[in-house]
mmCIF file with all atom_site columns, C-alpha atoms and ligand atoms in Angstrom:
data_model
loop_
_atom_site.group_PDB
_atom_site.id
_atom_site.type_symbol
_atom_site.label_atom_id
_atom_site.label_alt_id
_atom_site.label_comp_id
_atom_site.label_asym_id
_atom_site.label_entity_id
_atom_site.label_seq_id
_atom_site.pdbx_PDB_ins_code
_atom_site.Cartn_x
_atom_site.Cartn_y
_atom_site.Cartn_z
_atom_site.occupancy
_atom_site.B_iso_or_equiv
_atom_site.pdbx_formal_charge
_atom_site.auth_seq_id
_atom_site.auth_comp_id
_atom_site.auth_asym_id
_atom_site.auth_atom_id
_atom_site.pdbx_PDB_model_num
ATOM   1   C  CA  . MET A 1 1   ? 158.102 26.038 82.623  1.00 0.00 ? 59  MET A CA  1
ATOM   2   C  CA  . SER A 1 2   ? 156.398 25.303 85.898  1.00 0.00 ? 60  SER A CA  1
ATOM   3   C  CA  . SER A 1 3   ? 154.785 28.109 87.778  1.00 0.00 ? 61  SER A CA  1
ATOM   4   C  CA  . LEU A 1 4   ? 157.446 27.788 90.443  1.00 0.00 ? 62  LEU A CA  1
ATOM   5   C  CA  . ASN A 1 5   ? 160.278 27.956 87.975  1.00 0.00 ? 63  ASN A CA  1
ATOM   6   C  CA  . LYS A 1 6   ? 158.620 30.831 86.211  1.00 0.00 ? 64  LYS A CA  1
ATOM   7   C  CA  . ARG A 1 7   ? 158.256 32.692 89.448  1.00 0.00 ? 65  ARG A CA  1
ATOM   8   C  CA  . LEU A 1 8   ? 161.892 32.027 90.324  1.00 0.00 ? 66  LEU A CA  1
ATOM   9   C  CA  . PHE A 1 9   ? 162.926 33.255 86.914  1.00 0.00 ? 67  PHE A CA  1
ATOM   10  C  CA  . LEU A 1 10  ? 160.942 36.415 87.299  1.00 0.00 ? 68  LEU A CA  1
ATOM   11  C  CA  . LEU A 1 11  ? 162.435 37.044 90.699  1.00 0.00 ? 69  LEU A CA  1
ATOM   12  C  CA  . ALA A 1 12  ? 165.895 36.363 89.358  1.00 0.00 ? 70  ALA A CA  1
ATOM   13  C  CA  . ALA A 1 13  ? 165.327 39.100 86.827  1.00 0.00 ? 71  ALA A CA  1
ATOM   14  C  CA  . GLY A 1 14  ? 164.775 41.608 89.605  1.00 0.00 ? 72  GLY A CA  1
ATOM   15  C  CA  . ALA A 1 15  ? 167.491 43.829 90.898  1.00 0.00 ? 73  ALA A CA  1
ATOM   16  C  CA  . ALA A 1 16  ? 169.826 42.365 93.480  1.00 0.00 ? 74  ALA A CA  1
ATOM   17  C  CA  . VAL A 1 17  ? 167.890 39.148 93.746  1.00 0.00 ? 75  VAL A CA  1
ATOM   18  C  CA  . VAL A 1 18  ? 169.418 35.923 92.556  1.00 0.00 ? 76  VAL A CA  1
ATOM   19  C  CA  . LEU A 1 19  ? 167.530 32.761 93.178  1.00 0.00 ? 77  LEU A CA  1
ATOM   20  C  CA  . GLY A 1 20  ? 168.611 29.173 92.941  1.00 0.00 ? 78  GLY A CA  1
ATOM   21  C  CA  . VAL A 1 21  ? 166.586 26.520 91.232  1.00 0.00 ? 79  VAL A CA  1
ATOM   22  C  CA  . GLN A 1 22  ? 166.086 24.462 94.360  1.00 0.00 ? 80  GLN A CA  1
ATOM   23  C  CA  . PRO A 1 23  ? 162.659 24.722 95.957  1.00 0.00 ? 81  PRO A CA  1
ATOM   24  C  CA  . GLY A 1 24  ? 163.129 26.668 99.113  1.00 0.00 ? 82  GLY A CA  1
ATOM   25  C  CA  . ALA A 1 25  ? 166.288 28.287 97.908  1.00 0.00 ? 83  ALA A CA  1
ATOM   26  C  CA  . ALA A 1 26  ? 166.946 31.492 99.698  1.00 0.00 ? 84  ALA A CA  1
ATOM   27  C  CA  . ASP A 1 27  ? 168.854 34.477 98.576  1.00 0.00 ? 85  ASP A CA  1
ATOM   28  C  CA  . ALA A 1 28  ? 170.855 37.181 100.097 1.00 0.00 ? 86  ALA A CA  1
ATOM   29  C  CA  . ALA A 1 29  ? 170.809 40.563 98.468  1.00 0.00 ? 87  ALA A CA  1
ATOM   30  C  CA  . GLY A 1 30  ? 172.610 43.803 98.961  1.00 0.00 ? 88  GLY A CA  1
ATOM   31  C  CA  . LEU A 1 31  ? 175.436 44.802 101.181 1.00 0.00 ? 89  LEU A CA  1
ATOM   32  C  CA  . GLY A 1 32  ? 174.984 44.528 104.838 1.00 0.00 ? 90  GLY A CA  1
ATOM   33  C  CA  . ASP A 1 33  ? 171.795 43.271 103.997 1.00 0.00 ? 91  ASP A CA  1
ATOM   34  C  CA  . GLY A 1 34  ? 169.225 40.681 103.651 1.00 0.00 ? 92  GLY A CA  1
ATOM   35  C  CA  . THR A 1 35  ? 168.689 37.172 102.565 1.00 0.00 ? 93  THR A CA  1
ATOM   36  C  CA  . THR A 1 36  ? 165.699 36.449 100.389 1.00 0.00 ? 94  THR A CA  1
ATOM   37  C  CA  . ALA A 1 37  ? 163.719 33.258 100.377 1.00 0.00 ? 95  ALA A CA  1
ATOM   38  C  CA  . GLY A 1 38  ? 162.635 31.861 97.043  1.00 0.00 ? 96  GLY A CA  1
ATOM   39  C  CA  . SER A 1 39  ? 159.778 29.931 98.560  1.00 0.00 ? 97  SER A CA  1
ATOM   40  C  CA  . PRO A 1 40  ? 158.700 29.042 102.046 1.00 0.00 ? 98  PRO A CA  1
ATOM   41  C  CA  . VAL A 1 41  ? 160.073 25.847 103.473 1.00 0.00 ? 99  VAL A CA  1
ATOM   42  C  CA  . ALA A 1 42  ? 158.858 23.718 106.300 1.00 0.00 ? 100 ALA A CA  1
ATOM   43  C  CA  . ALA A 1 43  ? 159.374 25.246 109.693 1.00 0.00 ? 101 ALA A CA  1
ATOM   44  C  CA  . ALA A 1 44  ? 160.934 22.086 111.049 1.00 0.00 ? 102 ALA A CA  1
ATOM   45  C  CA  . ARG A 1 45  ? 163.902 22.747 113.250 1.00 0.00 ? 103 ARG A CA  1
ATOM   46  C  CA  . PRO A 1 46  ? 166.778 20.430 112.425 1.00 0.00 ? 104 PRO A CA  1
ATOM   47  C  CA  . SER A 1 47  ? 168.167 18.513 115.329 1.00 0.00 ? 105 SER A CA  1
ATOM   48  C  CA  . ALA A 1 48  ? 170.743 20.377 117.322 1.00 0.00 ? 106 ALA A CA  1
ATOM   49  C  CA  . GLY A 1 49  ? 174.393 19.646 117.004 1.00 0.00 ? 107 GLY A CA  1
ATOM   50  C  CA  . PRO A 1 50  ? 177.246 21.537 115.462 1.00 0.00 ? 108 PRO A CA  1
ATOM   51  C  CA  . ALA A 1 51  ? 177.944 20.799 111.864 1.00 0.00 ? 109 ALA A CA  1
ATOM   52  C  CA  . ALA A 1 52  ? 181.476 19.991 110.867 1.00 0.00 ? 110 ALA A CA  1
ATOM   53  C  CA  . HIS A 1 53  ? 182.643 23.026 108.992 1.00 0.00 ? 111 HIS A CA  1
ATOM   54  C  CA  . PRO A 1 54  ? 185.863 24.978 108.652 1.00 0.00 ? 112 PRO A CA  1
ATOM   55  C  CA  . ARG A 1 55  ? 186.607 28.096 110.648 1.00 0.00 ? 113 ARG A CA  1
ATOM   56  C  CA  . PHE A 1 56  ? 187.961 31.349 109.304 1.00 0.00 ? 114 PHE A CA  1
ATOM   57  C  CA  . GLN A 1 57  ? 189.848 34.151 110.953 1.00 0.00 ? 115 GLN A CA  1
ATOM   58  C  CA  . ALA A 1 58  ? 187.759 37.315 111.048 1.00 0.00 ? 116 ALA A CA  1
ATOM   59  C  CA  . PRO A 1 59  ? 189.477 40.565 110.079 1.00 0.00 ? 117 PRO A CA  1
ATOM   60  C  CA  . ASN A 1 60  ? 188.802 41.942 113.560 1.00 0.00 ? 118 ASN A CA  1
ATOM   61  C  CA  . SER A 1 61  ? 187.086 40.839 116.725 1.00 0.00 ? 119 SER A CA  1
ATOM   62  C  CA  . ARG A 1 62  ? 183.355 41.238 117.152 1.00 0.00 ? 120 ARG A CA  1
ATOM   63  C  CA  . GLN A 1 63  ? 180.835 40.261 119.789 1.00 0.00 ? 121 GLN A CA  1
ATOM   64  C  CA  . TYR A 1 64  ? 177.193 39.309 119.633 1.00 0.00 ? 122 TYR A CA  1
ATOM   65  C  CA  . TYR A 1 65  ? 174.387 38.224 121.892 1.00 0.00 ? 123 TYR A CA  1
ATOM   66  C  CA  . ILE A 1 66  ? 171.258 36.217 121.240 1.00 0.00 ? 124 ILE A CA  1
ATOM   67  C  CA  . THR A 1 67  ? 167.991 37.780 122.328 1.00 0.00 ? 125 THR A CA  1
ATOM   68  C  CA  . ALA A 1 68  ? 165.052 35.889 123.820 1.00 0.00 ? 126 ALA A CA  1
ATOM   69  C  CA  . SER A 1 69  ? 163.259 35.987 120.476 1.00 0.00 ? 127 SER A CA  1
ATOM   70  C  CA  . CYS A 1 70  ? 165.642 33.264 119.261 1.00 0.00 ? 128 CYS A CA  1
ATOM   71  C  CA  . ARG A 1 71  ? 164.617 30.728 121.864 1.00 0.00 ? 129 ARG A CA  1
ATOM   72  C  CA  . GLY A 1 72  ? 165.071 27.270 120.349 1.00 0.00 ? 130 GLY A CA  1
ATOM   73  C  CA  . TRP A 1 73  ? 167.502 28.411 117.691 1.00 0.00 ? 131 TRP A CA  1
ATOM   74  C  CA  . GLU A 1 74  ? 170.464 29.218 119.921 1.00 0.00 ? 132 GLU A CA  1
ATOM   75  C  CA  . SER A 1 75  ? 172.563 26.190 119.041 1.00 0.00 ? 133 SER A CA  1
ATOM   76  C  CA  . GLN A 1 76  ? 172.187 26.777 115.323 1.00 0.00 ? 134 GLN A CA  1
ATOM   77  C  CA  . ILE A 1 77  ? 173.077 30.444 115.657 1.00 0.00 ? 135 ILE A CA  1
ATOM   78  C  CA  . ARG A 1 78  ? 176.139 29.507 117.708 1.00 0.00 ? 136 ARG A CA  1
ATOM   79  C  CA  . ASP A 1 79  ? 177.043 26.906 115.126 1.00 0.00 ? 137 ASP A CA  1
ATOM   80  C  CA  . GLY A 1 80  ? 176.985 29.562 112.429 1.00 0.00 ? 138 GLY A CA  1
ATOM   81  C  CA  . ALA A 1 81  ? 178.895 32.032 114.567 1.00 0.00 ? 139 ALA A CA  1
ATOM   82  C  CA  . SER A 1 82  ? 181.551 29.443 115.333 1.00 0.00 ? 140 SER A CA  1
ATOM   83  C  CA  . THR A 1 83  ? 182.844 29.586 111.800 1.00 0.00 ? 141 THR A CA  1
ATOM   84  C  CA  . TRP A 1 84  ? 184.284 33.042 112.506 1.00 0.00 ? 142 TRP A CA  1
ATOM   85  C  CA  . ILE A 1 85  ? 187.390 33.067 114.677 1.00 0.00 ? 143 ILE A CA  1
ATOM   86  C  CA  . GLY A 1 86  ? 187.214 36.328 116.584 1.00 0.00 ? 144 GLY A CA  1
ATOM   87  C  CA  . LEU A 1 87  ? 183.424 36.385 116.921 1.00 0.00 ? 145 LEU A CA  1
ATOM   88  C  CA  . THR A 1 88  ? 182.381 35.687 120.484 1.00 0.00 ? 146 THR A CA  1
ATOM   89  C  CA  . GLU A 1 89  ? 179.077 35.481 122.281 1.00 0.00 ? 147 GLU A CA  1
ATOM   90  C  CA  . THR A 1 90  ? 178.321 37.745 125.232 1.00 0.00 ? 148 THR A CA  1
ATOM   91  C  CA  . THR A 1 91  ? 175.399 38.223 127.577 1.00 0.00 ? 149 THR A CA  1
ATOM   92  C  CA  . GLY A 1 92  ? 174.506 41.655 126.273 1.00 0.00 ? 150 GLY A CA  1
ATOM   93  C  CA  . SER A 1 93  ? 177.173 43.475 124.334 1.00 0.00 ? 151 SER A CA  1
ATOM   94  C  CA  . GLY A 1 94  ? 177.980 43.579 120.669 1.00 0.00 ? 152 GLY A CA  1
ATOM   95  C  CA  . THR A 1 95  ? 175.492 42.825 117.919 1.00 0.00 ? 153 THR A CA  1
ATOM   96  C  CA  . PRO A 1 96  ? 172.003 41.885 119.115 1.00 0.00 ? 154 PRO A CA  1
ATOM   97  C  CA  . VAL A 1 97  ? 170.635 38.908 117.203 1.00 0.00 ? 155 VAL A CA  1
ATOM   98  C  CA  . SER A 1 98  ? 166.868 38.654 116.971 1.00 0.00 ? 156 SER A CA  1
ATOM   99  C  CA  . CYS A 1 99  ? 164.666 36.033 115.352 1.00 0.00 ? 157 CYS A CA  1
ATOM   100 C  CA  . GLN A 1 100 ? 161.277 36.177 113.733 1.00 0.00 ? 158 GLN A CA  1
ATOM   101 C  CA  . ASN A 1 101 ? 159.183 33.613 111.912 1.00 0.00 ? 159 ASN A CA  1
ATOM   102 C  CA  . GLY A 1 102 ? 158.305 35.753 108.907 1.00 0.00 ? 160 GLY A CA  1
ATOM   103 C  CA  . TYR A 1 103 ? 160.150 37.703 106.277 1.00 0.00 ? 161 TYR A CA  1
ATOM   104 C  CA  . VAL A 1 104 ? 162.347 40.597 107.306 1.00 0.00 ? 162 VAL A CA  1
ATOM   105 C  CA  . ASP A 1 105 ? 160.561 43.239 105.297 1.00 0.00 ? 163 ASP A CA  1
ATOM   106 C  CA  . SER A 1 106 ? 162.455 46.213 106.645 1.00 0.00 ? 164 SER A CA  1
ATOM   107 C  CA  . CYS A 1 107 ? 165.863 45.213 105.336 1.00 0.00 ? 165 CYS A CA  1
ATOM   108 C  CA  . ASN A 1 108 ? 165.787 47.415 102.253 1.00 0.00 ? 166 ASN A CA  1
ATOM   109 C  CA  . ALA A 1 109 ? 167.394 44.655 100.231 1.00 0.00 ? 167 ALA A CA  1
ATOM   110 C  CA  . GLY A 1 110 ? 164.559 43.221 98.179  1.00 0.00 ? 168 GLY A CA  1
ATOM   111 C  CA  . SER A 1 111 ? 161.566 41.068 98.947  1.00 0.00 ? 169 SER A CA  1
ATOM   112 C  CA  . ARG A 1 112 ? 161.287 37.751 100.769 1.00 0.00 ? 170 ARG A CA  1
ATOM   113 C  CA  . ILE A 1 113 ? 164.148 38.606 103.026 1.00 0.00 ? 171 ILE A CA  1
ATOM   114 C  CA  . ILE A 1 114 ? 164.956 35.946 105.623 1.00 0.00 ? 172 ILE A CA  1
ATOM   115 C  CA  . GLY A 1 115 ? 168.005 37.521 107.197 1.00 0.00 ? 173 GLY A CA  1
ATOM   116 C  CA  . CYS A 1 116 ? 169.424 40.976 107.618 1.00 0.00 ? 174 CYS A CA  1
ATOM   117 C  CA  . ASN A 1 117 ? 172.514 42.567 109.094 1.00 0.00 ? 175 ASN A CA  1
ATOM   118 C  CA  . TRP A 1 118 ? 172.051 46.291 109.472 1.00 0.00 ? 176 TRP A CA  1
ATOM   119 C  CA  . GLY A 1 119 ? 175.055 48.553 109.585 1.00 0.00 ? 177 GLY A CA  1
ATOM   120 C  CA  . SER A 1 120 ? 177.672 45.799 109.451 1.00 0.00 ? 178 SER A CA  1
ATOM   121 C  CA  . GLY A 1 121 ? 176.915 44.556 112.914 1.00 0.00 ? 179 GLY A CA  1
ATOM   122 C  CA  . GLN A 1 122 ? 174.543 47.084 114.455 1.00 0.00 ? 180 GLN A CA  1
ATOM   123 C  CA  . ARG A 1 123 ? 171.877 44.398 114.629 1.00 0.00 ? 181 ARG A CA  1
ATOM   124 C  CA  . ILE A 1 124 ? 170.940 41.131 112.950 1.00 0.00 ? 182 ILE A CA  1
ATOM   125 C  CA  . THR A 1 125 ? 167.535 39.606 112.372 1.00 0.00 ? 183 THR A CA  1
ATOM   126 C  CA  . LEU A 1 126 ? 167.105 36.006 111.255 1.00 0.00 ? 184 LEU A CA  1
ATOM   127 C  CA  . ALA A 1 127 ? 164.050 34.111 110.020 1.00 0.00 ? 185 ALA A CA  1
ATOM   128 C  CA  . MET A 1 128 ? 165.603 30.760 110.794 1.00 0.00 ? 186 MET A CA  1
ATOM   129 C  CA  . ASN A 1 129 ? 162.394 28.838 110.152 1.00 0.00 ? 187 ASN A CA  1
ATOM   130 C  CA  . LEU A 1 130 ? 162.415 29.975 106.518 1.00 0.00 ? 188 LEU A CA  1
ATOM   131 C  CA  . ALA A 1 131 ? 166.062 29.097 105.863 1.00 0.00 ? 189 ALA A CA  1
ATOM   132 C  CA  . PRO A 1 132 ? 166.972 25.894 104.016 1.00 0.00 ? 190 PRO A CA  1
ATOM   133 C  CA  . ASN A 1 133 ? 170.226 25.860 106.004 1.00 0.00 ? 191 ASN A CA  1
ATOM   134 C  CA  . PRO A 1 134 ? 169.720 27.827 109.227 1.00 0.00 ? 192 PRO A CA  1
ATOM   135 C  CA  . PRO A 1 135 ? 173.287 27.652 110.618 1.00 0.00 ? 193 PRO A CA  1
ATOM   136 C  CA  . LEU A 1 136 ? 174.683 28.751 107.281 1.00 0.00 ? 194 LEU A CA  1
ATOM   137 C  CA  . LEU A 1 137 ? 172.216 31.643 107.191 1.00 0.00 ? 195 LEU A CA  1
ATOM   138 C  CA  . ALA A 1 138 ? 173.501 32.727 110.589 1.00 0.00 ? 196 ALA A CA  1
ATOM   139 C  CA  . ALA A 1 139 ? 177.115 32.368 109.459 1.00 0.00 ? 197 ALA A CA  1
ATOM   140 C  CA  . HIS A 1 140 ? 176.334 34.433 106.364 1.00 0.00 ? 198 HIS A CA  1
ATOM   141 C  CA  . GLU A 1 141 ? 174.651 37.258 108.245 1.00 0.00 ? 199 GLU A CA  1
ATOM   142 C  CA  . PHE A 1 142 ? 177.452 37.371 110.811 1.00 0.00 ? 200 PHE A CA  1
ATOM   143 C  CA  . GLY A 1 143 ? 179.836 37.475 107.874 1.00 0.00 ? 201 GLY A CA  1
ATOM   144 C  CA  . HIS A 1 144 ? 178.271 40.785 106.859 1.00 0.00 ? 202 HIS A CA  1
ATOM   145 C  CA  . ASP A 1 145 ? 179.975 42.260 109.926 1.00 0.00 ? 203 ASP A CA  1
ATOM   146 C  CA  . TRP A 1 146 ? 183.049 42.306 107.691 1.00 0.00 ? 204 TRP A CA  1
ATOM   147 C  CA  . TYR A 1 147 ? 182.159 41.222 104.190 1.00 0.00 ? 205 TYR A CA  1
ATOM   148 C  CA  . GLY A 1 148 ? 179.803 41.935 101.341 1.00 0.00 ? 206 GLY A CA  1
ATOM   149 C  CA  . HIS A 1 149 ? 178.633 39.323 98.905  1.00 0.00 ? 207 HIS A CA  1
ATOM   150 C  CA  . SER A 1 150 ? 181.241 37.359 97.001  1.00 0.00 ? 208 SER A CA  1
ATOM   151 C  CA  . SER A 1 151 ? 179.155 36.134 94.087  1.00 0.00 ? 209 SER A CA  1
ATOM   152 C  CA  . SER A 1 152 ? 175.779 34.660 93.297  1.00 0.00 ? 210 SER A CA  1
ATOM   153 C  CA  . GLY A 1 153 ? 175.079 31.026 93.927  1.00 0.00 ? 211 GLY A CA  1
ATOM   154 C  CA  . CYS A 1 154 ? 174.505 28.635 96.793  1.00 0.00 ? 212 CYS A CA  1
ATOM   155 C  CA  . GLN A 1 155 ? 176.398 29.310 99.971  1.00 0.00 ? 213 GLN A CA  1
ATOM   156 C  CA  . ASP A 1 156 ? 178.811 26.708 101.303 1.00 0.00 ? 214 ASP A CA  1
ATOM   157 C  CA  . TRP A 1 157 ? 181.041 26.348 104.331 1.00 0.00 ? 215 TRP A CA  1
ATOM   158 C  CA  . ASN A 1 158 ? 184.259 25.807 102.421 1.00 0.00 ? 216 ASN A CA  1
ATOM   159 C  CA  . SER A 1 159 ? 185.565 29.352 102.253 1.00 0.00 ? 217 SER A CA  1
ATOM   160 C  CA  . VAL A 1 160 ? 184.737 32.924 103.197 1.00 0.00 ? 218 VAL A CA  1
ATOM   161 C  CA  . ALA A 1 161 ? 183.661 33.457 99.605  1.00 0.00 ? 219 ALA A CA  1
ATOM   162 C  CA  . GLY A 1 162 ? 181.439 30.393 99.846  1.00 0.00 ? 220 GLY A CA  1
ATOM   163 C  CA  . ILE A 1 163 ? 179.730 31.633 102.978 1.00 0.00 ? 221 ILE A CA  1
ATOM   164 C  CA  . MET A 1 164 ? 179.248 35.046 101.438 1.00 0.00 ? 222 MET A CA  1
ATOM   165 C  CA  . LYS A 1 165 ? 177.493 33.870 98.275  1.00 0.00 ? 223 LYS A CA  1
ATOM   166 C  CA  . THR A 1 166 ? 173.957 35.059 97.790  1.00 0.00 ? 224 THR A CA  1
ATOM   167 C  CA  . LEU A 1 167 ? 171.892 31.889 98.077  1.00 0.00 ? 225 LEU A CA  1
ATOM   168 C  CA  . ASN A 1 168 ? 171.033 29.930 101.194 1.00 0.00 ? 226 ASN A CA  1
ATOM   169 C  CA  . CYS A 1 169 ? 170.128 26.590 99.641  1.00 0.00 ? 227 CYS A CA  1
HETATM 170 ZN ZN1 . ZN  B 2 .   ? 173.911 38.615 102.434 1.00 0.00 ? 177 ZN  B ZN1 1
#
């Protein structure tokens, strides 16, 4: 067992942390909550441009705004947000979305957290540079406005349950 795999295994054995086998896999843990990175990934920012992904009706309407800390990541955050019909961007009302380049240690959802949604929409912090799939991380954290985790495994765009899986891979 490689040291990486061993480390991933050990982390997987921890409470509320489920890690994928892919290097750089990231994990979301807890309700309302954080996303944990298995290992750091390159800080390269993928080229802008909305991904083709389905959209899903949110249970109720919510608003958000992107703070200056997310400069450079706006299009990817909007891409993630766009999956939720009923979630709209504003200039200063609704959930404030902040970005940071390191782990979100204060999420109370485990270690190596790369995203957190406190209080089901009170505020969101994203470490987009540590996410294997930054728009999907944003979609996942926005999803915590309404939903908890569906199951463990790699997130996908194909369903609400897919978005709300634990791993950002
Ligand atoms: Zn989560």
